[in-house]
């Protein structure tokens, strides 16, 4: 038995798994270094979660991916690497400084022909995107932006997808706070509304899984568009 505290143990196990199965390469390391140097918050997915996104996109046979919430483009790089050469990823980011760092990281990773970052509040860039011929449907949507808007993002993901599309929502457990019906935290209120919406939504067949790791106790929601 270990004497370590849970977070130390979760870090050690994430490091172990990452070392064997999701080792960093130059582009991923550079993306994290540039993000840190630019003062971005270190809230990107963990490496083994990035690998999970990559594997899910490959299993899905995705050619088109929509990401909501780019930060420095770390998850973007994992997702874009799952796409074929003629694939396309659009990532939406509110903060122009984040978007600039992400664009440089994506270019450095050699993915700028595949992945594009659009700046603006996603609730403004999504309706614009929806009017573009050929912008959808997306084979996979990764939602990881401001959590209070999760219900609207799921609605947009459904509009911009097709039967068989995959929708993934990060931070769906939040240290267990998601069961706090009295929470006034907009992130929790928004995430709970998303679950309530999905409970009534026949178009998405979904589940959520709790996770522990370098990012603490959280989890993700995974769904398949039915119709
Ligand atoms: N997916 C990234 C992490 C995203 S962090 C990764 O794992 O590497 C959340 C990002 O969402 C932040 O960069 C934040 O600026 C952005 N964001 C916050 N509100 C937003 C909004 N209304 N529209 C689009 N992006 C938003
Ligand atoms: C936060 C946002 C995230 O997307 C995440 O994975 C972890 C933390 C945050 O806003 O604190
Ligand atoms: Mg997240």
Tab-separated table of C-alpha atoms and ligand atoms in Angstrom:
chain	number	residue	atom	x	y	z
A	1	UNK	CA	0.000	0.000	0.000
A	2	UNK	CA	1.165	3.499	-0.728
A	3	UNK	CA	1.586	6.208	1.884
A	4	UNK	CA	1.130	8.915	-0.713
A	5	UNK	CA	-1.824	11.272	-0.618
A	6	UNK	CA	-4.376	10.669	-3.367
A	7	UNK	CA	-3.311	13.569	-5.626
A	8	UNK	CA	0.356	12.528	-5.417
A	9	UNK	CA	-0.642	8.984	-6.244
A	10	UNK	CA	-2.868	10.101	-9.119
A	11	UNK	CA	0.034	12.186	-10.490
A	12	UNK	CA	2.428	9.240	-10.172
A	13	UNK	CA	0.033	6.890	-11.971
A	14	UNK	CA	-0.721	9.452	-14.718
A	15	UNK	CA	3.042	9.919	-15.177
A	16	UNK	CA	3.515	6.150	-15.380
A	17	UNK	CA	0.728	5.672	-17.922
A	18	UNK	CA	1.823	8.713	-19.939
A	19	UNK	CA	5.459	7.569	-19.972
A	20	UNK	CA	4.489	4.218	-21.465
A	21	UNK	CA	1.503	5.060	-23.655
A	22	UNK	CA	1.343	8.788	-24.417
A	23	UNK	CA	4.933	10.091	-24.314
A	24	UNK	CA	5.435	13.714	-25.240
A	25	UNK	CA	7.169	14.587	-28.472
A	26	UNK	CA	8.805	17.848	-29.493
A	27	UNK	CA	5.612	19.557	-30.719
A	28	UNK	CA	3.560	18.695	-27.615
A	29	UNK	CA	6.391	19.719	-25.291
A	30	UNK	CA	6.872	22.974	-27.197
A	31	UNK	CA	3.134	23.698	-27.115
A	32	UNK	CA	3.044	23.343	-23.321
A	33	UNK	CA	6.219	25.419	-22.897
A	34	UNK	CA	4.897	28.214	-25.134
A	35	UNK	CA	1.537	28.177	-23.339
A	36	UNK	CA	3.253	28.447	-19.963
A	37	UNK	CA	5.602	31.188	-21.183
A	38	UNK	CA	2.591	33.177	-22.413
A	39	UNK	CA	0.939	32.858	-18.989
A	40	UNK	CA	-1.966	30.665	-20.104
A	41	UNK	CA	-3.644	28.745	-17.259
A	42	UNK	CA	-2.382	25.118	-17.173
A	43	UNK	CA	-5.826	23.585	-17.586
A	44	UNK	CA	-5.302	21.625	-20.817
A	45	UNK	CA	-6.205	17.947	-20.861
A	46	UNK	CA	-3.588	15.625	-19.357
A	47	UNK	CA	-1.407	13.760	-21.901
A	48	UNK	CA	-3.231	10.458	-21.377
A	49	UNK	CA	-6.552	12.297	-21.858
A	50	UNK	CA	-5.190	13.882	-25.036
A	51	UNK	CA	-4.315	10.385	-26.223
A	52	UNK	CA	-7.870	9.286	-25.379
A	53	UNK	CA	-9.266	12.088	-27.564
A	54	UNK	CA	-6.907	11.033	-30.369
A	55	UNK	CA	-7.962	7.376	-30.084
A	56	UNK	CA	-11.679	8.226	-29.969
A	57	UNK	CA	-11.315	10.395	-33.082
A	58	UNK	CA	-9.498	7.558	-34.862
A	59	UNK	CA	-12.043	4.935	-33.750
A	60	UNK	CA	-14.727	7.258	-35.077
A	61	UNK	CA	-12.889	7.509	-38.405
A	62	UNK	CA	-13.325	11.262	-38.071
A	63	UNK	CA	-12.597	13.535	-41.018
A	64	UNK	CA	-14.059	16.666	-39.433
A	65	UNK	CA	-13.750	17.821	-35.823
A	66	UNK	CA	-15.192	20.833	-34.004
A	67	UNK	CA	-13.560	21.934	-30.759
A	68	UNK	CA	-15.071	24.552	-28.459
A	69	UNK	CA	-12.356	25.967	-26.160
A	70	UNK	CA	-8.831	25.958	-27.645
A	71	UNK	CA	-6.571	27.432	-24.925
A	72	UNK	CA	-3.016	26.907	-26.292
A	73	UNK	CA	-4.068	24.216	-28.751
A	74	UNK	CA	-2.792	21.222	-26.769
A	75	UNK	CA	-5.982	19.132	-27.142
A	76	UNK	CA	-6.265	20.542	-30.676
A	77	UNK	CA	-2.925	18.970	-31.598
A	78	UNK	CA	-3.950	15.561	-30.213
A	79	UNK	CA	-7.268	15.685	-32.085
A	80	UNK	CA	-5.847	17.020	-35.358
A	81	UNK	CA	-3.240	14.236	-35.401
A	82	UNK	CA	-6.080	11.723	-35.607
A	83	UNK	CA	-7.312	13.230	-38.870
A	84	UNK	CA	-6.292	12.227	-42.385
A	85	UNK	CA	-4.330	14.745	-44.490
A	86	UNK	CA	-7.537	16.078	-46.039
A	87	UNK	CA	-9.258	16.272	-42.635
A	88	UNK	CA	-10.408	19.496	-41.050
A	89	UNK	CA	-10.569	20.732	-37.466
A	90	UNK	CA	-12.136	24.031	-36.412
A	91	UNK	CA	-11.439	25.205	-32.864
A	92	UNK	CA	-13.296	28.118	-31.267
A	93	UNK	CA	-11.578	30.347	-28.708
A	94	UNK	CA	-12.827	33.465	-26.935
A	95	UNK	CA	-9.488	34.901	-25.822
A	96	UNK	CA	-7.398	36.382	-28.697
A	97	UNK	CA	-4.171	35.883	-26.728
A	98	UNK	CA	-4.959	32.181	-26.272
A	99	UNK	CA	-5.865	31.876	-29.955
A	100	UNK	CA	-2.562	33.455	-31.015
A	101	UNK	CA	-0.524	31.041	-28.877
A	102	UNK	CA	-2.617	28.137	-30.179
A	103	UNK	CA	-2.136	29.096	-33.839
A	104	UNK	CA	1.643	29.205	-33.365
A	105	UNK	CA	1.613	25.842	-31.551
A	106	UNK	CA	-0.538	24.264	-34.259
A	107	UNK	CA	1.747	25.594	-37.005
A	108	UNK	CA	4.831	24.365	-35.127
A	109	UNK	CA	3.212	20.922	-34.965
A	110	UNK	CA	2.749	21.025	-38.761
A	111	UNK	CA	-1.036	20.931	-38.455
A	112	UNK	CA	-1.990	24.389	-39.751
A	113	UNK	CA	-3.353	22.927	-43.012
A	114	UNK	CA	-5.774	20.821	-40.957
A	115	UNK	CA	-6.588	22.860	-37.853
A	116	UNK	CA	-7.926	26.410	-37.752
A	117	UNK	CA	-8.609	28.580	-34.672
A	118	UNK	CA	-11.469	31.083	-34.802
A	119	UNK	CA	-11.556	33.882	-32.259
A	120	UNK	CA	-14.688	35.114	-30.501
A	121	UNK	CA	-17.300	33.995	-28.010
A	122	UNK	CA	-18.397	30.555	-29.217
A	123	UNK	CA	-22.067	31.530	-28.976
A	124	UNK	CA	-21.266	34.096	-31.719
A	125	UNK	CA	-18.870	32.017	-33.827
A	126	UNK	CA	-21.108	28.912	-33.790
A	127	UNK	CA	-24.101	30.549	-35.545
A	128	UNK	CA	-21.696	32.047	-38.119
A	129	UNK	CA	-20.125	28.663	-38.672
A	130	UNK	CA	-23.554	27.090	-39.113
A	131	UNK	CA	-24.292	29.374	-42.102
A	132	UNK	CA	-21.149	28.308	-43.979
A	133	UNK	CA	-21.743	25.761	-46.707
A	134	UNK	CA	-19.700	22.649	-45.961
A	135	UNK	CA	-18.874	23.672	-42.385
A	136	UNK	CA	-20.611	20.625	-40.978
A	137	UNK	CA	-21.640	18.077	-40.128
A	138	UNK	CA	-18.743	17.337	-37.790
A	139	UNK	CA	-17.864	13.716	-37.061
A	140	UNK	CA	-16.681	14.594	-33.553
A	141	UNK	CA	-17.264	17.604	-31.297
A	142	UNK	CA	-15.116	18.284	-28.217
A	143	UNK	CA	-16.689	20.772	-25.787
A	144	UNK	CA	-14.196	22.291	-23.319
A	145	UNK	CA	-14.869	26.032	-22.935
A	146	UNK	CA	-16.852	28.074	-20.357
A	147	UNK	CA	-18.900	25.491	-18.514
A	148	UNK	CA	-21.927	27.709	-17.876
A	149	UNK	CA	-22.720	27.527	-21.579
A	150	UNK	CA	-22.478	23.733	-21.786
A	151	UNK	CA	-26.232	23.316	-22.497
A	152	UNK	CA	-26.027	25.693	-25.487
A	153	UNK	CA	-22.813	24.067	-26.707
A	154	UNK	CA	-24.456	20.640	-26.655
A	155	UNK	CA	-27.396	22.094	-28.628
A	156	UNK	CA	-24.978	23.522	-31.219
A	157	UNK	CA	-23.045	20.278	-31.338
A	158	UNK	CA	-26.297	18.475	-32.173
A	159	UNK	CA	-27.147	21.042	-34.878
A	160	UNK	CA	-23.703	20.700	-36.448
A	161	UNK	CA	-23.513	16.909	-36.353
A	162	UNK	CA	-25.125	13.872	-38.013
A	163	UNK	CA	-26.347	10.485	-36.827
A	164	UNK	CA	-23.227	8.646	-35.667
A	165	UNK	CA	-21.316	11.784	-34.666
A	166	UNK	CA	-19.504	11.688	-31.334
A	167	UNK	CA	-19.848	14.464	-28.751
A	168	UNK	CA	-17.411	14.690	-25.825
A	169	UNK	CA	-17.700	17.174	-22.947
A	170	UNK	CA	-14.719	17.714	-20.633
A	171	UNK	CA	-15.011	18.496	-16.917
A	172	UNK	CA	-18.362	16.783	-16.538
A	173	UNK	CA	-17.843	15.803	-12.867
A	174	UNK	CA	-15.859	18.688	-11.330
A	175	UNK	CA	-14.661	17.097	-8.102
A	176	UNK	CA	-18.137	15.656	-7.598
A	177	UNK	CA	-19.680	19.145	-7.423
A	178	UNK	CA	-22.002	18.145	-10.248
A	179	UNK	CA	-24.325	16.477	-7.706
A	180	UNK	CA	-24.655	19.720	-5.685
A	181	UNK	CA	-28.172	20.889	-6.513
A	182	UNK	CA	-27.664	24.003	-4.338
A	183	UNK	CA	-24.515	25.147	-6.137
A	184	UNK	CA	-24.567	28.741	-7.347
A	185	UNK	CA	-21.312	28.279	-9.292
A	186	UNK	CA	-22.331	29.055	-12.903
A	187	UNK	CA	-20.053	26.268	-14.147
A	188	UNK	CA	-21.882	23.706	-11.999
A	189	UNK	CA	-25.325	25.156	-12.751
A	190	UNK	CA	-24.543	25.022	-16.491
A	191	UNK	CA	-23.190	21.505	-16.357
A	192	UNK	CA	-26.212	20.288	-14.352
A	193	UNK	CA	-28.543	21.914	-16.919
A	194	UNK	CA	-26.657	20.010	-19.600
A	195	UNK	CA	-27.362	16.696	-17.850
A	196	UNK	CA	-31.049	17.656	-17.424
A	197	UNK	CA	-31.244	18.536	-21.108
A	198	UNK	CA	-29.619	15.259	-22.104
A	199	UNK	CA	-31.978	13.283	-19.873
A	200	UNK	CA	-34.754	14.508	-22.201
A	201	UNK	CA	-32.808	14.489	-25.452
A	202	UNK	CA	-33.449	11.464	-27.647
A	203	UNK	CA	-30.937	12.674	-30.263
A	204	UNK	CA	-27.897	11.964	-28.053
A	205	UNK	CA	-27.174	8.624	-26.415
A	206	UNK	CA	-24.683	9.536	-23.693
A	207	UNK	CA	-22.888	8.506	-20.551
A	208	UNK	CA	-20.395	10.144	-18.205
A	209	UNK	CA	-17.380	8.597	-16.504
A	210	UNK	CA	-15.578	9.829	-13.380
A	211	UNK	CA	-11.806	10.115	-13.617
A	212	UNK	CA	-8.895	10.790	-11.271
A	213	UNK	CA	-5.446	11.860	-12.394
A	214	UNK	CA	-3.080	14.770	-12.755
A	215	UNK	CA	-6.097	17.039	-13.148
A	216	UNK	CA	-7.676	15.857	-9.911
A	217	UNK	CA	-11.113	14.309	-9.639
A	218	UNK	CA	-13.230	15.080	-12.694
A	219	UNK	CA	-14.620	13.205	-15.671
A	220	UNK	CA	-15.958	13.385	-19.155
A	221	UNK	CA	-19.256	12.944	-20.904
A	222	UNK	CA	-19.345	10.886	-24.088
A	223	UNK	CA	-22.275	10.634	-26.447
A	224	UNK	CA	-23.247	9.316	-29.861
A	225	UNK	CA	-25.735	11.211	-31.994
A	226	UNK	CA	-28.697	8.956	-32.699
A	227	UNK	CA	-30.781	10.947	-35.154
B	1	LIG	N1	-9.295	22.290	-24.808
B	1	LIG	C1	-8.105	22.900	-24.214
B	1	LIG	C2	-8.452	23.566	-22.897
B	1	LIG	C3	-9.498	24.629	-23.011
B	1	LIG	S1	-9.575	25.632	-21.531
B	1	LIG	C4	-7.066	21.797	-23.973
B	1	LIG	O1	-7.432	20.794	-23.359
B	1	LIG	O2	-5.912	21.950	-24.385
B	1	LIG	C5	-10.999	26.568	-21.886
B	1	LIG	C6	-10.811	27.607	-22.980
B	1	LIG	O3	-12.120	28.087	-23.314
B	1	LIG	C7	-10.009	28.837	-22.538
B	1	LIG	O4	-8.957	29.106	-23.445
B	1	LIG	C8	-11.026	29.970	-22.560
B	1	LIG	O5	-10.485	31.229	-22.960
B	1	LIG	C9	-12.025	29.468	-23.586
B	1	LIG	N2	-13.347	30.100	-23.480
B	1	LIG	C10	-13.952	30.618	-22.385
B	1	LIG	N3	-15.135	31.132	-22.692
B	1	LIG	C11	-15.311	30.943	-24.017
B	1	LIG	C12	-16.336	31.289	-24.943
B	1	LIG	N4	-17.438	31.917	-24.553
B	1	LIG	N5	-16.184	30.934	-26.226
B	1	LIG	C13	-15.064	30.266	-26.632
B	1	LIG	N6	-14.057	29.935	-25.812
B	1	LIG	C14	-14.171	30.266	-24.520
B	2	LIG	C1	-10.885	24.526	-15.847
B	2	LIG	C2	-11.290	24.368	-17.170
B	2	LIG	C3	-11.006	23.187	-17.816
B	2	LIG	O1	-11.392	22.976	-19.104
B	2	LIG	C4	-10.342	22.165	-17.182
B	2	LIG	O2	-10.116	21.009	-17.860
B	2	LIG	C5	-9.939	22.332	-15.867
B	2	LIG	C6	-10.206	23.516	-15.208
B	2	LIG	C7	-11.189	25.790	-15.145
B	2	LIG	O3	-11.820	26.663	-15.754
B	2	LIG	O4	-10.806	25.914	-13.998
B	3	LIG	MG1	-11.250	20.972	-19.723
